[in-house]
Amino acid sequence: MNIFNLLFTAFIFSFILFHSNALNVTHDSRSIIIDGNHRIILSGSIHYPRSTAQMWPDLIRKAKEGGLDAVETYVFWNAHEPTRRQYDFSGNLDLIRFLKTIQDQGLYAILRIGPYTCAEWNYGGFPVWLHNMPGVSLRTKNDVFMNEMKNFTTLIVDMVKKEKLFASQGGNIILAQVENEYGNVMEPYGDEGKSYINWCAQMADSLDIGVPWIMCQQAAPPKPMLETCNGWYCDEYKPKDPNTPKLWTENWTGWFKSWGGADPFRTAEDLAYSVARFFQKGGTLQNYYMYHGGTNFGRTSGGPYITTTYDYNAPLDEYGNLNQPKWGHLKQLHDVLHSIEYILTNGDVKNEKLSNLVMATIYETKEKSSCFLSNTNTKIDANVNFGGINYFVPAWSISILPDCREEAYNTAKVSAQTSLMIKKLNKAEDEPSSLKWMWRPELIESTSVQGRGDVSVNKIVDQKDMANDASDYLWYMTSINVAKDDPMLNGTVTLRVNDTGHVLHAFFNGEYIGSQWSKYGNNNVTYVFERNVNLSLGKNLISLLSVTVGFKNYGPMFDLVGAGITSPIELVLNKNVVKDLSSNKWTYKVGLNGISNKFFDTDCASKSSSKWVSDPIPVDKNFTWYKTTFKAPLGNKPVVVDLLGLGKGMAWVNGHSLGRYWPSYIADKQLCKTETCDYRGRYSDSKCVSKCGEPTQRWYHVPRSFLKDSENTLVLFEEFGGNPSGVQFQTVEIGSVCINTHEGKEVELSCQDRPISKIKFASFGSPQGVCGSFDKSEFDSEVDALSILEKECLGKESCSFKITEEKFGRPSCEVKKLAVEAVCEDFTL
């Protein structure tokens, strides 16, 4: 049968699988049972709003090629119901289209409705209008909240039922989730919290979806909910109910970034170890959080202070590229696990201690047995004899022997290629060497000078309550009258403002007096802004611009954490408070003039083009709008815009929001450790971080679907002050690929859709270094490995070969590794 027939047959099978009769989804203590077949499930999280609809087919195809059985997603309430009873399921919010795209690829889906999500998403997915409803209390026994939650959950379930997407209807959704990680925060809610979680279970069960419901991080949940585990490791987790299978809804593939934070990195070796260990110890379902992280477009990032990138160091990077070797190393693991699925779900299990912290786990049926050899030492490698055969099991690794004899996979022995990604300058035809900019100021005189707003009250109001999440920006304005005999006229007066940890810009009598924001690690800590001011006789105006950087998304009663400016606001004379302004008449105005008038919208911008000035272009000027045009980079590679040189603000391309930018926020140098990253030992988000002393985020994703073939428009709102002259559009692609693995492995070098143009390095024996900086050792084979691979690989998009002494010669050492670096051709040169 040729490859076309094989692909056609696979397509027909997938189509029939999810477009036919209902599937019966149940479980026992060891497996998910789908139409009588006992399954282990390998799943990965892909959040549809963090990419574009045009990206979905490619992302899901790569998930399938990576060996996944299912794709998991949250449902984001505040994205779909931004205003009460006004719904949005358009564009990248088209949940049904996303689920059908998963279905079309022949994969199962796991639908985590919540509708609380956490997910480092703004306000944990809750719409802020919900917080502002009279009498509401979130995530507890409260009729107002529960009615709204039931309305939204029912809406989603009914939409999915209408399209017959639950497995019980012949669709592909095999599990659904209600609530999320409530067990982590439940205690402070007391009895009302217990009543609430019981109500959640009853409400969900009443919707009659025909597949199991799960509650993650909820020990012993109400029946018939199934509990699950979240974390970097869940091998030791045991459900409270012995009849519940061992389910892992979030295996954190890396971590998210906050402004001021370094780049997280979880090694492929450790991630594979956590998965293999989970299935060694009876795991049933494992979901990567994230498999593709994506981008927090617009104002969707939470935190506060979560970055616009949500790359998460996932197997697919922010732009949808394979993150190698992580993607390839996991694919190999998935293939091996699938090959022993029947034995894992049906076999008898026993353990055999081989040496200190080295264990064999044997799964055995009447026909066959499969084995795991685990070494949980964090430093000591092991040479063990099992079944009369000697095995080398490195520290903090697991070997899988499908037949209990031959090692098919070891988590620490990476044979997948490493891909070094590079960013290339825009090579569009006729593209000028530098962009031509226009600018206009943000008009702040009506607020900073005149104090005009929309509403006035005699108190300080929380920003969530006043702005209702309509904008990051909220003006707080008040005035004080100073008489001739007031001692403040002649002394040193300090304006003291308390802030909940977001960004503050202060003006006094129309003059800018300073800004402040939280430092890394203190993003939820109130700070005090203090500046000396000179009062004038008569009326004095205080104008404070508060700028939120995403609302808090996690923790007990997180919804009650304040945002914006808080009481007291004081004038201090010679270190003594002489006037508390908290109960003054405060006037509020939501948003900024340029955002309200849509300076970023290409249609609106063209109508007011006469107000954009082309020369001279100011730099380091706060509250400034910049605009330029550009041509889309050639080809189909992912596009980013480099915003180095700018301060903080927001960016739009052709009216599409790229999100918040803040390249001036530098990652704390103290976060990075000097020792080499070691995969051995338990991972945490502070381990193996990198790029300290560099901008937390310099490049911002511009999806191809945002671009036009003709002229494109970039608009920036610069809040702090910066220089746009260095802004550049670039493409993200593979620069070179490497192999660094042992004898006996069948390996592949692939530049994907470009040919290999050069073998930069190749040596067999004990080569030193890492991808990008290999060196030969004195023990390496004298055979010219570079010439061999030049003949086999140059001009090809990929080449495969087996690493053997016969091919590459005998080295003069026991170590027999091949290190190769190949360069991918640059078509743009």
PDB file of C-alpha atoms in Angstrom, residues 268-270 272-273 325 328-330 332-333 373 381-383 390-401 407-416 679 740-743 745 747 817:
ATOM      1  CA  ALA A 268      12.970  17.416  27.975  1.00  0.00           C
ATOM      2  CA  GLU A 269      14.620  14.796  30.191  1.00  0.00           C
ATOM      3  CA  ASP A 270      12.781  15.826  33.354  1.00  0.00           C
ATOM      4  CA  ALA A 272       9.705  12.822  30.069  1.00  0.00           C
ATOM      5  CA  TYR A 273      10.745  11.412  33.446  1.00  0.00           C
ATOM      6  CA  PRO A 325      14.183  18.343  21.464  1.00  0.00           C
ATOM      7  CA  GLY A 328      10.532  14.867  19.572  1.00  0.00           C
ATOM      8  CA  HIS A 329      11.659  13.296  22.853  1.00  0.00           C
ATOM      9  CA  LEU A 330       8.055  13.182  24.093  1.00  0.00           C
ATOM     10  CA  GLN A 332       9.148   8.855  21.143  1.00  0.00           C
ATOM     11  CA  LEU A 333       7.878   8.290  24.693  1.00  0.00           C
ATOM     12  CA  LEU A 373      13.313   0.471  35.339  1.00  0.00           C
ATOM     13  CA  ASP A 381      23.830   6.531  37.787  1.00  0.00           C
ATOM     14  CA  ALA A 382      23.005   2.843  38.089  1.00  0.00           C
ATOM     15  CA  ASN A 383      24.283  -0.296  36.415  1.00  0.00           C
ATOM     16  CA  ASN A 390      22.698  -5.673  32.406  1.00  0.00           C
ATOM     17  CA  TYR A 391      21.230  -2.172  32.033  1.00  0.00           C
ATOM     18  CA  PHE A 392      22.638   1.329  32.459  1.00  0.00           C
ATOM     19  CA  VAL A 393      19.995   3.598  34.011  1.00  0.00           C
ATOM     20  CA  PRO A 394      21.201   7.199  34.475  1.00  0.00           C
ATOM     21  CA  ALA A 395      20.270   9.141  37.598  1.00  0.00           C
ATOM     22  CA  TRP A 396      16.746  10.595  37.579  1.00  0.00           C
ATOM     23  CA  SER A 397      15.651   8.517  34.617  1.00  0.00           C
ATOM     24  CA  ILE A 398      13.337   5.702  33.626  1.00  0.00           C
ATOM     25  CA  SER A 399      13.916   2.998  31.033  1.00  0.00           C
ATOM     26  CA  ILE A 400      10.946   1.338  29.349  1.00  0.00           C
ATOM     27  CA  LEU A 401      11.307  -2.251  28.169  1.00  0.00           C
ATOM     28  CA  GLU A 407      15.301  -0.972  26.277  1.00  0.00           C
ATOM     29  CA  ALA A 408      13.133   0.954  23.827  1.00  0.00           C
ATOM     30  CA  TYR A 409      13.352   4.317  25.596  1.00  0.00           C
ATOM     31  CA  ASN A 410      15.117   6.075  28.430  1.00  0.00           C
ATOM     32  CA  THR A 411      13.956   9.476  29.616  1.00  0.00           C
ATOM     33  CA  ALA A 412      17.521  10.812  30.021  1.00  0.00           C
ATOM     34  CA  LYS A 413      18.835   9.567  26.657  1.00  0.00           C
ATOM     35  CA  VAL A 414      17.680  12.189  24.178  1.00  0.00           C
ATOM     36  CA  SER A 415      18.035  11.211  20.524  1.00  0.00           C
ATOM     37  CA  ALA A 416      15.619  13.790  19.106  1.00  0.00           C
ATOM     38  CA  TYR A 679      17.819  17.875  34.530  1.00  0.00           C
ATOM     39  CA  ASN A 740      24.074  14.577  20.322  1.00  0.00           C
ATOM     40  CA  THR A 741      23.324  10.987  21.249  1.00  0.00           C
ATOM     41  CA  HIS A 742      24.711   7.494  21.723  1.00  0.00           C
ATOM     42  CA  GLU A 743      25.565   4.629  19.416  1.00  0.00           C
ATOM     43  CA  LYS A 745      20.154   5.152  17.836  1.00  0.00           C
ATOM     44  CA  VAL A 747      18.275   9.610  14.300  1.00  0.00           C
ATOM     45  CA  LYS A 817      28.335   9.488  21.024  1.00  0.00           C
TER      46      LYS A 817
END
